[in-house]
Amino acid sequence: MSDLETFKLETRAWLEENCPPEMRKPMKSEEDACWGGRNWTFASEAQKVWLERMAEKGWTVPTWPKQYGGADLSRAEEAILLKEMARIKARTPLSSFGIWMLGPALLKFGNDAQKKEHLPKIARGEIRWCQGYSEPNAGSDLASLATKAEDKGDHYLVNGQKVWTSYADKADWIFCLVRTDNSGRKHDGISFLLFDMESEGVEARPISLISGKSAFCETFFEDVKVPKDQLVGEVGKGWSIAKYLLTHEREMIGGSGEGLTRPLHEIAAASIGLESGKLSDPMLRAKVAEAEIDEWAFRLTMQRKLAEAKAGASLGADSSMLKYYGTELNKRRHELMMDAAGHDGLEWEGERSSEGKLARDWLRTKANSIEGGTSEVQLNIISKHILQLPGA
Amino acid sequence: MALILNEDEKMLSETAEGFFKKKAPVADLRKLRDSRDEKGYSETLWAEMAEMGFAGVLVPEDQGGVDMGVMAAGLLAEQIGRNLSATPFFSTSVLSATALKNSESELARTWLEKIAGGEAIVSFAIDEGVKHNPLGTETRAERSGNGFKITGRKAMVLDAHVADAHIVVARTDGQPGDRDGLSLFLVEKSVENLNVERTIMVDSHNAGRLELNGVEVTADALLGTEGEGADILDKVLGAGRAVLSAELLGAGSQAFEETVTYIKERKQFGKIIGEFQALQHRASHLYTELELCRSAVFAALSAIDDADENAVKFAGMAKAKLGEVAKLAALEGIQMFGGVGMTDEYDIGLFLKRIRVLQELLGDGNYHLNDFAKENGY
Ligand SMILES: Cc1cc2nc3c(=O)[nH]c(=O)nc-3n(C[C@H](O)[C@H](O)[C@H](O)COP(=O)(O)OP(=O)(O)OC[C@H]3O[C@@H](n4cnc5c(N)ncnc54)[C@H](O)[C@@H]3O)c2cc1C
Ligand SMILES: Cc1cc2nc3c(=O)[nH]c(=O)nc-3n(C[C@H](O)[C@H](O)[C@H](O)COP(=O)(O)OP(=O)(O)OC[C@H]3O[C@@H](n4cnc5c(N)ncnc54)[C@H](O)[C@@H]3O)c2cc1C
């Protein structure tokens, strides 16, 4: 038996034994996810146990080095783990910007002390992070960000405003892009700071979304003191870290294109029914088939690109391709789910619709092609870095 | 077929434009939503709409209406669409008024008078399942004494919880799928064995469900001829789809125009984002699509007034086209607004929600594409 085959069997057995039955049920909403952090209250004992067991095993961050809370798995082993988890419908034990975004950047750019301090806490879900990139005037043009960090000898003094900061009101720490120098090109003079959201002078004000939730915030910094050892990499060289982190974020968001826990055609059939074995609406039937084939090809492409890359390495500009396609596909799929749900899918409150879950999820997907860089920005990146089109 | 508005229609359209912008702007929908208003519409506004003749736009003059025709109703709906105004106009003044005036009965005339006067809201209860399927009606009406007893469920009934009466489509004969055997009944809200549930919808407009558990009505509650309701339904659905298309035109155009305004203001990379050709072309594409839409809507509306034999077909074609284009306008809008587009503070999200509902009502794009193909024999 090959090593991977052995790994598969062991993984299967371990999961079977350790994944609580409640954690094998599909999540009803974003709120069912476990985000961890200082102020986290577990939704259930099962959620807590599941996180602890997976963290213990290093499987909340399987490809990270063991010393930082990971399990040193190769990409291939990671793929097996994910597949085995999917097989028993195991929930992700921990949803975390620390895992998806900051971790990879710290592994590459952080110093030893920073890695030792932050990575294990991310792996165990002890500290919840938020992302302080966008500002009112620096969205797609992220590099024009203006939040200022002044060198005050032993610390930086941070002043400015971020916006669309997801879960800033719930996060413990922020990874934040700041301007330390205004004199040169806008991409220079950006630095990458980490600080506690409980620091004096930090305020997060939730903004209501079209889905009726308030998942993101306006975040204000007034004379926030940040110790100097909380700067990652070199002063003024934060842009490369920021971009590297974005490739991981995009890979993660693109993953939304991979598929639903239940095939689209089943969802559609459950709603509008079959007539002699065919989805009763031939137009919808064709669109569902098209989406499922795209989903298949997309999933394979994701696998192929990941297999090509080394464990933990970034996919570079290809992450833009995956992000672009995955999010557009996910939006399309939710449009089709709304089509299939018809009148029922339009309900916004009440038990029958689980408080409008379908409609709210549908609206939430509209952000997929905006957050982490818009679809237009991804296409610009492909034009420039992959196709090398002039002027792009 | 009128592709250009005449003087009267232009005047009406301008009046409506001013009226809804002033009296029922998007901000009012937010107020109704945020205060969780029990009625879900403004009674003052509805009274003013009656005074203006809007409530009775399709009601014959004999019953106190202005009888201006479906084109006029569409012009009003376009402005309602632009402002996302929450009113009982569509359920009462379009669907139910059309059913009533095509059913020659004393009772119908009484209710038409009430509609024109703004004294009654009458919902139109046709759909039952998750998708529009008029011939699929399962609700049964059986002879009982000298009247009928109605049993069944209705979904997506606009303004159900505030209606003084409901027009219920039921089967007096035949099987689901049959065109024959459908009949329309006027059911007053006070009858026994009728359960009305309000459902809070994504677009913050009124809708509900009816449960009829053996509702008894007298024989004069039957609108039109027993078993031949499908003929009335053609009229109702034709007018309804054409007017919905007009409302979609209004909502889609407004979403589009607000998007164009935004991309002329917002700056990134030291440029106005409207300078990026990636956005310019999509805006220009939408402009083109919306121009086609306007033609389709005018054609569909006027065909009904002209009693064109293809009127119902045109209405379905317009509905298919408008549903898709208005949806695209809203989706492109959100995308071009970027992060702010996802906030409740901006109106573009409200347009996306409303358009989703409008395109679903009385048949979505898929329904009308299938229908079109079937009508044309392929
Ligand atoms: C739900 C959600 C969660 C988010 N979470 C976070 C977070 O946690 N942290 C964080 O920092 N940010 C977050 N964001 C912000 C997100 O990264 C920005 O919204 C995004 O980068 C777009 O910026 P913007 O909103 O300013 O739009 P703009 O940049 O103003 O874009 C407006 C439109 O112009 C287009 N455009 C801009 N430039 C070009 C160009 N050169 N060519 C063609 N088209 C162009 C855009 O594609 C878009 O369609 C989140 C956003 C959303 C919606
Ligand atoms: C069947 C046919 C009949 C024609 N008849 C005539 C005729 O009778 N008289 C005459 O004078 N000419 C005629 N033309 C020529 C025609 O006008 C040109 O082909 C056309 O203007 C495009 O120019 P081009 O071929 O140099 O392509 P290019 O201008 O080189 O364009 C190549 C590609 O780039 C795109 N492109 C160019 N500029 C932009 C821009 N600013 N933004 C975005 N995309 C851009 C184009 O859309 C195209 O896809 C004919 C062409 C064809 C194909």
Coordinates of C-alpha atoms in Angstrom, one line a residue, chain B residues 77-84 244-260 283 286-287 289-291 293-294 297 321-333 348 350-352 354-356 358:
Chain B
A77 CA -46.0 51.1 -13.2
E78 CA -42.8 52.4 -14.8
Q79 CA -42.7 55.2 -12.3
I80 CA -43.7 52.9 -9.5
G81 CA -40.7 50.8 -10.5
R82 CA -38.3 53.7 -10.5
N83 CA -39.2 54.6 -7.0
L84 CA -39.9 51.1 -5.6
L244 CA -45.0 44.0 -14.7
S245 CA -42.7 44.4 -17.7
A246 CA -43.2 48.2 -17.4
E247 CA -42.4 48.1 -13.7
L248 CA -39.3 46.2 -14.5
L249 CA -38.4 48.7 -17.1
G250 CA -38.7 51.5 -14.5
A251 CA -36.7 49.6 -11.9
G252 CA -34.1 48.4 -14.3
S253 CA -33.7 51.9 -15.8
Q254 CA -33.4 53.5 -12.4
A255 CA -30.8 51.0 -11.3
F256 CA -28.9 51.6 -14.5
E257 CA -29.0 55.4 -14.3
E258 CA -27.9 55.4 -10.7
T259 CA -25.0 53.2 -11.7
V260 CA -24.0 55.4 -14.5
A283 CA -22.9 50.3 -19.4
L286 CA -27.1 47.9 -20.8
Y287 CA -28.2 51.1 -22.5
E289 CA -30.6 46.3 -23.9
L290 CA -32.8 48.8 -22.1
E291 CA -33.7 50.5 -25.4
C293 CA -36.8 46.7 -23.5
R294 CA -38.7 49.9 -23.9
V297 CA -42.9 47.1 -23.2
K321 CA -36.9 40.0 -22.0
L322 CA -37.5 42.5 -19.2
G323 CA -36.9 40.0 -16.4
E324 CA -33.4 39.2 -17.8
V325 CA -32.4 42.7 -18.6
A326 CA -33.6 44.4 -15.4
K327 CA -31.8 41.6 -13.5
L328 CA -28.6 42.3 -15.4
A329 CA -28.9 46.0 -14.7
A330 CA -29.2 45.4 -11.0
L331 CA -26.4 42.9 -10.9
E332 CA -24.1 45.1 -12.9
G333 CA -25.1 47.9 -10.7
I348 CA -29.0 49.6 -5.6
L350 CA -33.1 47.4 -2.9
F351 CA -33.5 47.4 -6.7
L352 CA -31.8 44.0 -6.9
R354 CA -37.3 44.2 -6.0
I355 CA -36.3 43.1 -9.5
R356 CA -35.9 39.5 -8.3
L358 CA -40.9 41.3 -10.2

